[in-house]
Coordinates of C-alpha atoms in Angstrom, one line a residue:
Chain F
M16 CA 33.9 17.5 11.3
T17 CA 30.5 19.3 10.4
A18 CA 27.2 17.8 11.0
L19 CA 25.1 16.5 8.4
L20 CA 22.1 15.6 10.4
A21 CA 21.9 16.7 13.9
A22 CA 18.9 16.3 16.7
Q23 CA 19.2 19.2 19.1
R24 CA 18.0 19.0 22.3
V25 CA 14.7 17.0 21.1
H26 CA 11.7 16.0 23.3
L27 CA 10.2 13.4 21.4
R28 CA 6.7 11.7 21.9
P29 CA 5.6 8.9 19.7
A30 CA 1.8 8.9 18.5
G31 CA -0.2 7.5 21.0
S32 CA 2.1 7.7 23.9
E33 CA 1.5 9.7 27.0
R34 CA 5.0 11.0 27.8
D35 CA 8.1 12.0 26.1
V36 CA 9.9 8.8 25.2
V37 CA 12.9 10.8 24.3
R38 CA 13.9 13.7 26.5
D39 CA 16.6 16.3 25.9
V40 CA 18.7 14.3 23.3
S41 CA 21.3 15.9 21.0
L42 CA 23.2 13.6 18.4
A43 CA 24.8 14.4 15.2
V44 CA 26.2 12.4 12.4
A45 CA 29.0 13.8 10.0
Q46 CA 29.7 12.9 6.6
G47 CA 31.2 9.4 6.4
E48 CA 30.6 8.6 9.9
I49 CA 29.2 5.5 11.5
V50 CA 27.1 6.2 14.7
A51 CA 25.7 3.2 16.5
L52 CA 22.7 3.7 18.8
V53 CA 22.5 1.5 21.6
G54 CA 20.5 0.9 24.7
P55 CA 17.7 -1.5 26.4
N56 CA 14.4 -2.1 24.9
G57 CA 12.2 0.9 25.3
S58 CA 15.1 3.4 25.6
G59 CA 14.1 5.4 22.6
K60 CA 16.5 4.3 19.8
S61 CA 13.5 3.7 17.2
T62 CA 11.8 7.2 18.4
L63 CA 15.1 8.9 18.0
L64 CA 15.4 7.3 14.5
A65 CA 11.8 8.3 13.4
A66 CA 12.9 11.8 14.3
L67 CA 16.1 12.0 12.5
G68 CA 14.1 10.5 9.6
R69 CA 11.6 13.3 9.7
S70 CA 8.5 11.0 10.5
L71 CA 8.1 12.5 13.9
R72 CA 8.1 15.9 14.8
P73 CA 10.1 17.0 18.0
R74 CA 7.8 18.6 20.8
A75 CA 10.8 20.6 21.5
G76 CA 14.2 21.2 20.1
A77 CA 14.9 20.5 16.3
V78 CA 16.6 18.2 14.0
E79 CA 18.5 19.8 11.2
L80 CA 19.9 18.7 8.0
A81 CA 23.1 20.6 7.0
G82 CA 21.8 23.4 9.5
R83 CA 18.1 23.6 8.3
D84 CA 15.3 22.4 10.0
V85 CA 14.1 19.2 8.6
W86 CA 10.4 20.1 8.6
Q87 CA 11.2 23.0 6.5
V88 CA 12.4 20.6 3.8
A89 CA 9.7 19.0 1.6
P90 CA 9.4 15.3 1.9
R91 CA 10.7 14.5 -1.5
A92 CA 13.8 16.6 -1.0
F93 CA 14.3 15.2 2.2
A94 CA 14.1 11.8 0.8
R95 CA 17.0 12.6 -1.6
E96 CA 19.1 13.5 1.4
V97 CA 18.1 10.8 4.1
A98 CA 16.9 7.2 3.8
R99 CA 15.3 5.3 6.7
L100 CA 15.0 1.7 6.9
P101 CA 12.3 1.1 9.8
Q102 CA 12.6 -1.9 12.1
D103 CA 9.8 -4.4 10.7
P104 CA 9.4 -2.8 7.0
V105 CA 6.5 -4.9 5.3
C106 CA 5.4 -5.1 1.5
A107 CA 2.3 -6.3 0.0
E108 CA 2.4 -10.2 -1.3
G109 CA 3.6 -10.4 -4.8
V110 CA 6.2 -7.4 -5.1
R111 CA 9.1 -8.4 -6.6
V112 CA 12.6 -7.6 -5.4
D113 CA 13.5 -5.2 -8.2
Q114 CA 10.2 -3.6 -8.0
L115 CA 10.9 -2.9 -4.3
V116 CA 14.3 -1.7 -5.1
E117 CA 13.1 0.6 -7.6
S118 CA 10.8 2.5 -5.2
G119 CA 13.7 4.0 -3.6
R120 CA 14.0 6.0 -6.8
H121 CA 10.8 7.7 -6.0
P122 CA 12.1 11.0 -4.7
H123 CA 14.3 11.1 -7.7
R124 CA 11.9 10.6 -10.5
R125 CA 9.8 13.3 -12.2
A126 CA 6.0 12.8 -12.2
F127 CA 4.8 10.9 -15.2
S128 CA 8.1 10.0 -16.7
A129 CA 9.7 6.4 -17.1
P130 CA 13.0 5.8 -15.1
S131 CA 15.9 7.7 -16.3
P132 CA 19.4 5.9 -17.1
A133 CA 20.5 7.0 -13.7
D134 CA 17.6 5.7 -12.1
R135 CA 18.1 2.2 -13.7
A136 CA 21.9 2.4 -12.6
A137 CA 21.2 3.2 -9.3
V138 CA 18.9 0.2 -9.0
R139 CA 21.4 -1.8 -11.1
D140 CA 24.2 -1.0 -8.3
A141 CA 22.1 -1.5 -5.3
I142 CA 21.1 -4.7 -6.5
A143 CA 24.7 -5.7 -7.0
A144 CA 25.9 -4.3 -4.0
L145 CA 23.7 -6.5 -2.0
E146 CA 24.1 -9.6 -4.2
L147 CA 20.5 -9.8 -4.9
G148 CA 21.0 -10.2 -8.9
D149 CA 19.7 -14.1 -8.8
L150 CA 16.8 -13.0 -6.5
R151 CA 15.7 -9.9 -8.4
A152 CA 12.5 -11.5 -10.1
R153 CA 11.6 -13.3 -7.0
S154 CA 8.6 -11.9 -4.7
V155 CA 10.0 -10.5 -1.6
E156 CA 7.8 -12.6 0.8
T157 CA 9.4 -15.7 -0.7
L158 CA 12.7 -14.8 0.5
S159 CA 14.5 -16.0 3.8
G160 CA 14.9 -13.4 6.6
G161 CA 18.5 -12.2 5.7
E162 CA 17.7 -12.2 1.7
R163 CA 14.7 -10.0 2.7
R164 CA 16.7 -7.7 5.0
R165 CA 19.1 -7.2 2.0
A166 CA 16.5 -6.4 -0.3
W167 CA 15.3 -3.6 1.9
I168 CA 18.7 -2.2 2.5
A169 CA 19.0 -2.3 -1.2
L170 CA 15.8 -0.2 -1.5
A171 CA 17.1 2.6 0.8
L172 CA 20.6 2.4 -1.1
A173 CA 19.0 2.9 -4.4
Q174 CA 17.9 6.3 -2.9
E175 CA 21.7 7.3 -3.1
T176 CA 21.5 9.7 0.1
P177 CA 24.1 10.9 1.9
V178 CA 22.5 9.7 5.1
L179 CA 21.2 6.2 6.0
L180 CA 19.2 5.5 8.9
L181 CA 18.9 1.7 9.9
D182 CA 16.8 0.6 12.7
E183 CA 17.7 -2.6 13.9
P184 CA 18.8 -4.1 10.7
T185 CA 20.1 -7.4 12.3
A186 CA 17.1 -8.2 14.3
A187 CA 15.7 -11.8 14.0
L188 CA 18.9 -12.8 11.9
D189 CA 21.2 -15.4 12.9
V190 CA 24.6 -14.8 13.9
R191 CA 26.2 -15.1 10.3
H192 CA 23.7 -12.9 8.8
Q193 CA 23.8 -10.4 11.2
W194 CA 27.7 -10.0 10.7
D195 CA 26.8 -10.1 6.8
V196 CA 24.5 -7.2 7.0
L197 CA 27.0 -5.5 9.3
A198 CA 29.7 -5.9 6.8
R199 CA 27.6 -4.7 3.7
I200 CA 26.8 -1.6 6.0
A201 CA 30.4 -1.1 6.7
R202 CA 31.2 -1.4 2.8
I203 CA 28.3 1.1 1.8
N204 CA 29.8 3.5 4.3
Q205 CA 33.4 3.2 2.7
D206 CA 32.3 3.2 -0.9
R207 CA 30.1 5.9 -0.9
D208 CA 31.0 8.0 2.0
V209 CA 27.6 7.6 3.4
A210 CA 26.8 8.9 7.2
V211 CA 25.0 5.8 9.0
V212 CA 23.2 6.0 12.2
V213 CA 22.2 2.5 13.0
S214 CA 20.4 0.9 16.0
L215 CA 21.9 -2.4 17.4
H216 CA 21.2 -4.7 20.3
D217 CA 24.8 -6.2 20.3
L218 CA 27.4 -4.0 21.9
E219 CA 30.2 -6.2 20.4
Q220 CA 28.8 -5.4 16.9
A221 CA 28.0 -2.0 17.6
A222 CA 31.7 -1.3 18.8
A223 CA 33.2 -3.2 15.9
L224 CA 30.9 -1.3 13.2
A225 CA 30.7 2.2 14.4
H226 CA 33.1 5.2 14.7
R227 CA 31.1 6.5 17.5
V228 CA 28.5 4.7 19.8
A229 CA 25.7 6.6 21.4
V230 CA 24.0 5.1 24.7
L231 CA 20.5 5.9 25.4
H232 CA 19.1 5.4 28.8
R233 CA 15.7 5.8 29.5
G234 CA 15.0 8.3 26.9
R235 CA 18.3 10.4 27.8
L236 CA 21.7 10.2 26.1
Y237 CA 23.7 8.5 28.6
A238 CA 27.2 8.7 26.7
A239 CA 28.3 9.4 23.2
G240 CA 31.7 8.8 21.8
A241 CA 34.4 6.3 20.5
P242 CA 33.5 2.6 21.3
E243 CA 36.5 1.9 23.8
R244 CA 35.4 5.2 25.7
V245 CA 31.8 4.2 26.0
V246 CA 31.2 0.5 26.1
D247 CA 32.7 -0.3 29.7
E248 CA 31.6 -2.1 32.7
A249 CA 29.9 0.8 34.4
M250 CA 27.9 1.5 31.3
L251 CA 26.7 -2.0 31.3
R252 CA 25.7 -1.9 34.9
D253 CA 24.0 1.6 34.9
V254 CA 22.5 1.2 31.5
F255 CA 21.8 -2.6 30.9
G256 CA 21.5 -3.7 34.8
V257 CA 24.2 -6.4 34.1
E258 CA 27.6 -7.1 35.6
A259 CA 30.0 -7.7 32.7
R260 CA 33.5 -7.8 31.9
V261 CA 34.7 -5.7 29.1
A262 CA 38.1 -6.5 27.4
K263 CA 39.9 -5.7 24.3
E264 CA 41.4 -8.4 22.2
D265 CA 42.9 -8.3 18.9
G266 CA 41.5 -4.6 18.6
R267 CA 38.0 -5.7 19.1
I268 CA 36.0 -5.0 22.2
R269 CA 34.7 -8.2 24.0
V270 CA 31.9 -8.1 26.4
Q271 CA 31.0 -11.0 28.6
V272 CA 27.9 -10.6 30.5
L273 CA 28.3 -12.4 34.0
R274 CA 25.1 -11.8 35.8
P275 CA 22.0 -9.4 36.5
A276 CA 23.6 -6.4 38.6
D277 CA 20.6 -6.7 40.7
P278 CA 20.9 -9.8 42.9
I279 CA 17.1 -10.1 43.7
R280 CA 16.5 -10.6 39.8
A281 CA 19.3 -13.2 39.5
L282 CA 18.6 -16.6 38.2
Chain Z
M12 CA -12.6 -28.8 -13.2
R13 CA -9.7 -29.2 -10.9
A14 CA -7.4 -29.6 -13.9
A15 CA -8.6 -26.8 -15.7
A16 CA -8.2 -24.4 -12.8
A17 CA -4.5 -25.8 -12.3
A18 CA -3.8 -25.2 -16.1
I19 CA -5.2 -21.7 -15.8
A20 CA -3.2 -20.8 -13.0
L21 CA -0.1 -22.4 -14.8
R22 CA -0.6 -20.5 -17.7
S23 CA -1.2 -17.3 -15.7
R24 CA 1.9 -17.7 -13.9
R25 CA 3.8 -18.0 -17.2
L26 CA 2.1 -15.0 -18.4
R27 CA 2.9 -13.1 -15.6
G28 CA 5.5 -10.5 -16.4
H29 CA 4.1 -10.3 -20.0
P30 CA 1.0 -7.9 -19.3
G31 CA 0.7 -6.9 -22.8
A32 CA 0.0 -10.7 -23.7
L33 CA -2.4 -10.8 -20.5
A34 CA -4.2 -7.4 -21.7
A35 CA -4.6 -8.7 -25.4
A36 CA -6.0 -12.0 -24.1
F37 CA -8.4 -10.1 -21.8
A38 CA -9.5 -7.7 -24.3
A39 CA -10.4 -10.3 -27.0
L40 CA -12.5 -12.1 -24.1
L41 CA -14.2 -8.5 -23.4
A42 CA -15.1 -8.2 -27.0
L43 CA -16.4 -12.0 -27.3
A44 CA -18.5 -11.3 -24.1
C45 CA -19.9 -8.1 -25.7
L46 CA -20.9 -9.9 -29.0
L47 CA -22.5 -12.5 -26.8
A48 CA -24.4 -10.0 -24.8
I49 CA -25.9 -8.2 -28.1
A50 CA -26.8 -11.6 -29.3
A51 CA -28.7 -13.1 -26.6
G52 CA -31.9 -12.2 -25.5
A53 CA -35.8 -12.3 -26.1
V54 CA -35.0 -11.3 -29.8
A55 CA -32.0 -13.6 -30.7
V56 CA -29.7 -11.9 -33.1
P57 CA -27.0 -13.8 -35.0
I58 CA -23.5 -12.6 -34.2
A59 CA -22.9 -12.2 -37.9
E60 CA -25.6 -10.1 -38.1
I61 CA -24.6 -7.5 -35.3
P62 CA -22.8 -5.0 -37.3
R63 CA -25.5 -4.7 -39.9
A64 CA -28.1 -4.3 -37.4
I65 CA -26.2 -1.6 -35.8
A66 CA -25.3 0.4 -38.9
D67 CA -28.3 -0.3 -41.1
A68 CA -31.3 1.7 -39.5
T69 CA -33.8 -0.2 -41.6
H70 CA -32.4 -3.7 -40.3
P71 CA -35.5 -5.4 -38.6
Q72 CA -33.3 -5.8 -35.4
H73 CA -31.9 -2.3 -35.4
A74 CA -34.2 -0.6 -32.8
V75 CA -33.4 -3.6 -30.3
V76 CA -29.5 -3.6 -30.8
A77 CA -29.0 0.3 -31.2
Q78 CA -31.7 1.3 -28.6
I79 CA -31.7 -1.2 -25.9
R80 CA -28.7 -3.8 -25.9
L81 CA -26.0 -1.4 -27.1
P82 CA -26.4 1.2 -24.2
R83 CA -27.0 -1.8 -21.9
V84 CA -23.7 -3.5 -22.8
L85 CA -21.7 -0.3 -22.8
A86 CA -23.0 0.7 -19.3
G87 CA -22.5 -3.1 -18.2
A88 CA -18.8 -3.0 -19.4
A89 CA -18.3 0.6 -17.7
V90 CA -19.9 -0.2 -14.4
G91 CA -17.9 -3.6 -14.3
A92 CA -14.6 -1.5 -15.2
A93 CA -15.3 1.0 -12.8
L94 CA -16.1 -1.2 -9.9
A95 CA -13.1 -3.6 -10.4
V96 CA -10.7 -0.2 -10.6
A97 CA -12.6 1.2 -7.5
G98 CA -11.8 -1.9 -5.6
T99 CA -8.1 -2.1 -6.5
L100 CA -7.8 1.7 -5.3
L101 CA -9.5 1.3 -2.2
Q102 CA -7.4 -2.0 -1.3
A103 CA -4.3 0.2 -2.1
A104 CA -5.6 3.0 0.0
V105 CA -6.2 0.7 3.1
R106 CA -3.4 -1.7 2.1
N107 CA -5.9 -4.8 2.4
P108 CA -6.9 -7.0 -0.3
L109 CA -10.2 -7.5 1.6
A110 CA -11.3 -3.9 1.1
D111 CA -13.9 -3.0 -1.6
P112 CA -16.1 -0.1 -2.4
G113 CA -18.9 -1.6 -0.5
L114 CA -16.9 -2.5 2.6
L115 CA -15.8 1.2 3.0
G116 CA -19.5 2.5 2.7
V117 CA -18.7 4.2 -0.3
T118 CA -21.4 2.3 -2.5
A119 CA -23.9 2.4 0.3
A120 CA -23.5 6.1 0.9
A121 CA -23.7 6.7 -3.0
G122 CA -26.8 4.5 -3.1
A123 CA -28.4 6.4 0.0
A124 CA -27.9 9.8 -1.4
G125 CA -29.3 8.6 -4.8
L126 CA -32.4 7.2 -3.3
V127 CA -32.9 10.5 -1.5
A128 CA -32.4 12.3 -4.8
I129 CA -34.9 9.9 -6.5
V130 CA -37.5 10.5 -3.7
L131 CA -37.1 14.4 -3.2
F132 CA -36.4 15.3 -7.1
P133 CA -38.5 12.5 -9.0
E134 CA -38.6 15.1 -11.9
W135 CA -34.8 15.5 -12.1
P136 CA -33.3 12.1 -12.9
A137 CA -30.3 13.3 -14.2
L138 CA -29.7 14.7 -10.6
V139 CA -29.2 11.0 -9.4
P140 CA -25.8 10.4 -10.4
I141 CA -24.3 13.7 -9.2
V142 CA -26.0 13.4 -5.9
A143 CA -25.0 9.6 -5.6
F144 CA -21.3 10.7 -6.6
A145 CA -21.5 13.3 -3.8
G146 CA -22.6 10.9 -1.4
G147 CA -20.0 8.5 -2.1
L148 CA -17.1 10.7 -2.1
G149 CA -18.5 12.3 1.1
A150 CA -18.6 8.8 3.0
A151 CA -14.9 8.2 1.8
L152 CA -13.6 11.3 3.1
L153 CA -15.9 10.9 6.3
V154 CA -14.2 7.4 6.8
L155 CA -10.7 8.7 6.0
G156 CA -11.2 11.6 8.4
F157 CA -12.4 9.7 11.1
A158 CA -9.4 7.2 10.7
Y159 CA -7.0 10.2 10.7
A160 CA -8.7 12.5 13.4
T161 CA -6.9 11.1 16.3
T162 CA -3.6 11.3 17.7
R163 CA -3.3 7.4 17.9
P164 CA -1.2 5.6 15.3
V165 CA -3.4 5.2 12.1
G166 CA -3.7 1.6 10.9
P167 CA -5.4 0.6 7.8
L168 CA -7.7 -1.6 10.2
R169 CA -9.2 1.7 11.6
L170 CA -10.1 2.7 8.2
V171 CA -11.9 -0.6 7.5
L172 CA -13.8 -0.5 10.7
A173 CA -14.8 2.9 10.2
G174 CA -16.1 2.1 6.6
V175 CA -17.8 -1.0 8.2
A176 CA -19.6 1.4 10.7
L177 CA -20.6 4.0 8.1
Q178 CA -21.7 1.1 5.7
S179 CA -24.5 -0.2 8.4
L180 CA -25.5 3.5 9.0
F181 CA -26.2 4.1 5.3
F182 CA -27.9 0.8 4.7
A183 CA -30.1 1.9 7.5
A184 CA -31.0 5.0 5.7
I185 CA -31.5 3.1 2.5
A186 CA -34.1 0.9 4.8
V187 CA -35.7 3.9 6.3
V188 CA -36.2 5.7 2.8
T189 CA -37.4 2.5 1.0
F190 CA -39.8 1.9 3.9
L191 CA -41.1 5.7 4.1
F192 CA -41.7 5.8 0.3
A193 CA -43.0 2.4 -0.2
D194 CA -45.1 3.4 -3.0
R195 CA -42.0 4.0 -5.1
A196 CA -40.8 0.4 -4.1
P197 CA -40.5 -1.0 -7.6
A198 CA -38.2 2.0 -8.7
F199 CA -36.0 1.2 -5.6
A200 CA -35.7 -2.5 -5.8
G201 CA -33.4 -2.8 -8.8
F202 CA -31.4 0.0 -7.3
V203 CA -30.9 -1.7 -4.1
V204 CA -30.1 -5.4 -5.5
G205 CA -28.2 -4.0 -8.5
S206 CA -29.5 -4.3 -12.1
L207 CA -28.9 -2.8 -15.5
S208 CA -32.6 -3.2 -16.7
G209 CA -33.8 -0.3 -18.8
T210 CA -30.2 1.2 -19.3
S211 CA -30.3 4.2 -21.7
W212 CA -27.8 5.8 -23.7
S213 CA -27.6 8.7 -21.3
D214 CA -26.9 6.5 -18.2
A215 CA -24.3 4.5 -20.6
A216 CA -22.7 8.1 -21.1
I217 CA -22.6 9.1 -17.6
V218 CA -21.0 5.9 -16.3
A219 CA -18.8 5.5 -19.2
T220 CA -17.3 9.0 -18.8
A221 CA -17.0 8.7 -14.8
T222 CA -15.2 5.3 -15.6
A223 CA -12.7 6.8 -18.3
L224 CA -12.0 9.8 -16.1
G225 CA -11.4 7.5 -12.8
L226 CA -9.1 5.0 -14.9
A227 CA -7.2 7.7 -16.4
L228 CA -6.4 9.5 -13.0
A229 CA -5.8 5.8 -11.6
L230 CA -3.4 4.9 -14.1
G231 CA -1.7 8.2 -14.0
G232 CA -1.2 7.8 -10.2
A233 CA 0.0 4.0 -10.6
R234 CA 3.5 4.8 -9.3
W235 CA 2.2 6.3 -6.1
L236 CA -0.5 3.5 -5.8
D237 CA 2.7 1.1 -5.8
L238 CA 4.4 2.8 -2.9
L239 CA 1.4 2.2 -0.9
L240 CA 2.3 -1.3 -1.1
L241 CA 5.1 -0.5 1.4
D242 CA 4.4 0.2 5.0
D243 CA 3.6 3.8 5.8
A244 CA 7.2 4.3 7.3
S245 CA 8.9 3.1 4.4
A246 CA 6.5 4.8 1.9
S247 CA 7.3 8.1 3.7
S248 CA 11.0 7.4 3.9
V249 CA 11.1 7.5 0.0
G250 CA 9.4 10.8 0.3
L251 CA 5.6 9.9 -0.4
S252 CA 3.1 11.7 1.6
V253 CA 1.3 8.7 2.7
R254 CA -1.9 10.5 3.9
R255 CA -2.4 12.4 0.6
A256 CA -1.9 9.4 -1.2
R257 CA -4.4 7.7 0.5
I258 CA -7.0 10.2 0.3
A259 CA -6.3 10.7 -3.4
A260 CA -6.7 7.2 -4.1
A261 CA -9.9 6.8 -1.8
S262 CA -11.4 9.9 -3.6
I263 CA -10.7 8.3 -7.3
G264 CA -12.2 4.8 -6.0
A265 CA -15.1 6.8 -4.9
L266 CA -15.6 8.8 -8.2
L267 CA -15.6 5.3 -9.9
A268 CA -17.9 3.6 -7.4
A269 CA -20.4 6.5 -7.4
G270 CA -20.5 6.6 -11.1
A271 CA -21.2 2.6 -11.0
V272 CA -23.9 3.0 -8.3
S273 CA -25.7 5.6 -9.9
V274 CA -26.4 3.7 -13.0
A275 CA -26.4 0.0 -11.7
G276 CA -27.4 0.4 -8.0
L277 CA -25.6 -1.4 -5.3
L278 CA -23.5 -4.3 -7.0
S279 CA -21.4 -6.3 -4.8
F280 CA -18.5 -8.3 -5.1
V281 CA -17.3 -7.3 -8.3
G282 CA -14.7 -4.7 -6.6
L283 CA -13.6 -7.2 -4.2
V284 CA -13.3 -10.5 -6.4
V285 CA -11.8 -9.2 -9.9
P286 CA -8.8 -7.3 -8.3
N287 CA -7.8 -10.2 -6.3
A288 CA -8.2 -12.6 -9.0
V289 CA -6.3 -10.3 -11.4
R290 CA -3.4 -10.1 -8.7
I291 CA -2.6 -13.7 -9.0
A292 CA -2.1 -13.7 -12.7
A293 CA -0.6 -10.0 -13.0
G294 CA 1.1 -9.4 -9.5
P295 CA 0.3 -6.3 -7.4
T296 CA 1.9 -3.5 -9.0
H297 CA -0.6 -1.2 -10.8
R298 CA 0.3 -0.2 -14.2
A299 CA -0.4 -3.8 -14.9
L300 CA -3.3 -4.6 -12.3
L301 CA -5.4 -1.6 -13.2
P302 CA -6.0 -2.0 -16.9
L303 CA -6.2 -5.7 -16.5
A304 CA -8.7 -5.5 -13.8
A305 CA -10.9 -2.9 -15.5
L306 CA -11.1 -5.4 -18.6
A307 CA -11.7 -8.3 -16.5
G308 CA -14.4 -6.4 -14.5
A309 CA -15.9 -5.2 -17.5
T310 CA -16.1 -9.0 -19.0
L311 CA -17.5 -10.4 -15.7
L312 CA -20.3 -7.9 -15.7
V313 CA -21.4 -8.0 -19.3
L314 CA -21.4 -12.0 -19.0
A315 CA -23.2 -11.8 -15.7
D316 CA -25.7 -9.2 -17.1
S317 CA -26.4 -11.5 -20.1
L318 CA -26.9 -14.6 -18.0
A319 CA -29.2 -12.5 -16.0
R320 CA -31.3 -11.7 -18.7
V321 CA -31.5 -15.2 -20.4
A322 CA -31.3 -17.6 -17.4
A323 CA -34.9 -17.4 -16.4
A324 CA -36.5 -15.8 -19.4
P325 CA -38.7 -14.5 -19.9
L326 CA -38.1 -13.2 -16.1
E327 CA -34.9 -11.1 -15.9
L328 CA -32.9 -11.7 -12.8
P329 CA -31.3 -8.8 -11.1
V330 CA -27.6 -8.9 -12.0
G331 CA -26.7 -8.0 -8.5
A332 CA -28.2 -11.1 -7.2
L333 CA -26.6 -13.4 -9.6
L334 CA -23.0 -11.7 -9.0
A335 CA -23.3 -12.3 -5.2
L336 CA -24.7 -16.1 -6.0
L337 CA -21.5 -16.4 -8.1
G338 CA -19.1 -14.0 -6.3
A339 CA -19.3 -15.3 -2.8
P340 CA -18.5 -19.0 -3.4
Y341 CA -15.7 -17.8 -5.6
F342 CA -14.1 -15.4 -3.0
L343 CA -14.3 -18.2 -0.3
W344 CA -12.5 -20.5 -2.7
L345 CA -9.5 -17.7 -3.6
L346 CA -9.3 -17.5 0.4
A347 CA -9.1 -21.4 0.7
R348 CA -6.4 -21.3 -2.1
K349 CA -4.3 -18.7 -0.4
V350 CA -4.4 -20.6 3.1
A351 CA -3.1 -23.6 1.4

């Protein structure tokens, strides 16, 4: 498999930070592949996604899109290849769902021209794919958390990019809506052969969704590979600091957290 | 009063999504306001007589209507539209509905520059709007430059705070100039409070040109302004150069504000109140918001200026003071409504 989007030995320092939050990390995603990014809070997941999404320039190393340094690609051209959904996206009060989704067409539209039939079709498809038809005329701030997340994913989908970067798309959702969002991501990946890099907190969800799991630990890549190879008891102890039992049931990886690995911090 | 407000709110909610109907209603209101403004004053002109008074040079009220009221109404409409559109643009640039040309220091800087021009080159009155414009634009760029000239994350709040600081700096400059050249104080008074008194055709032409240009640029950029309604990360994810879009929006806003200040002085509240009120009826997207805000701003200023002329006749109130008197309570009502 050839890499579509790849970080190569990147060192990353977010604006305002005094030190490199991500150090010497390489990570690639191929066409049609889902890579789940996991790691404790502050391990550098969002920072790495920002660099992959060309909004943070690496201090060392490079991010390449089909072999080309992403900083050599114009912003709009890049936005036709890679869509990034940030962790807590917000829009002004009163923006309607269809207007929000339509802004995903910006990189495809020519200046000073009305939306083309292709633009309208992409917006329609994205709204249909996330079942937002009944909500399209509603203001985004009046939606529930799950609906709102779907509206933002629809925006990224309307960009019709071969690569999708999603920063904790399940955060702050209840369990049912978490699985709902994951199922939709899997569906988008299958139907459109889109490469997805998604950061997640739930290891079972990451293992169920992704072809590969990449574990970040204190800004370094601890491991990356097939879920059953990466998600194990040693990793949970080293990276997350918990004693856990990892088992395989019905083809699914189950993680049962027992206690903090450090006895002093035990309850 | 309450029932009337509720009825208007209900109607405007129904009209939402029909910007064409709203625009027609707003345009009709503006036309009516202009007719009233031309008719009212020390010399009353019946509305039915207005077309003849304009066209017929021998009409007894021709001089009053054609040389005094018409340029003043045109300038008032252009200033009101300019301030409302400038407010809309700056609110988009800093992603904060509480921004207005005054809050960012743009009008204060344009005013200070204009005053300096009045003092230094009293024999060149045509220089005032140009210098005022340069001052307003300079302030906008200074605020943007300050907010961006740092490695820390740039929040719109930084822009607002930088603007507040600059605003007090330029108000201090205005105070110093006014104090040092107290002999020219009468010429300054109208400028500092904001007034359309004694507006000539050349004043009207300047502000109308700046307003038409700024409005055309803003409408051309409506799609980019809409993307500024998203957070920075989302906007740049769809390929927007957020920094460039912000600077462009603030620059066009400065053009409009500076044009308005150069003719009418420091008018407050139009740029703050009008876009916020129109947003309730038309929503936040700019293709509908910009023209409607322009029409509403023009109507508001033409009406307020007429009121300023007739309310305490034969004295003429400065329209800036009147606008602040009306605008501040209305804005507090808007805020309370939002909280509720």
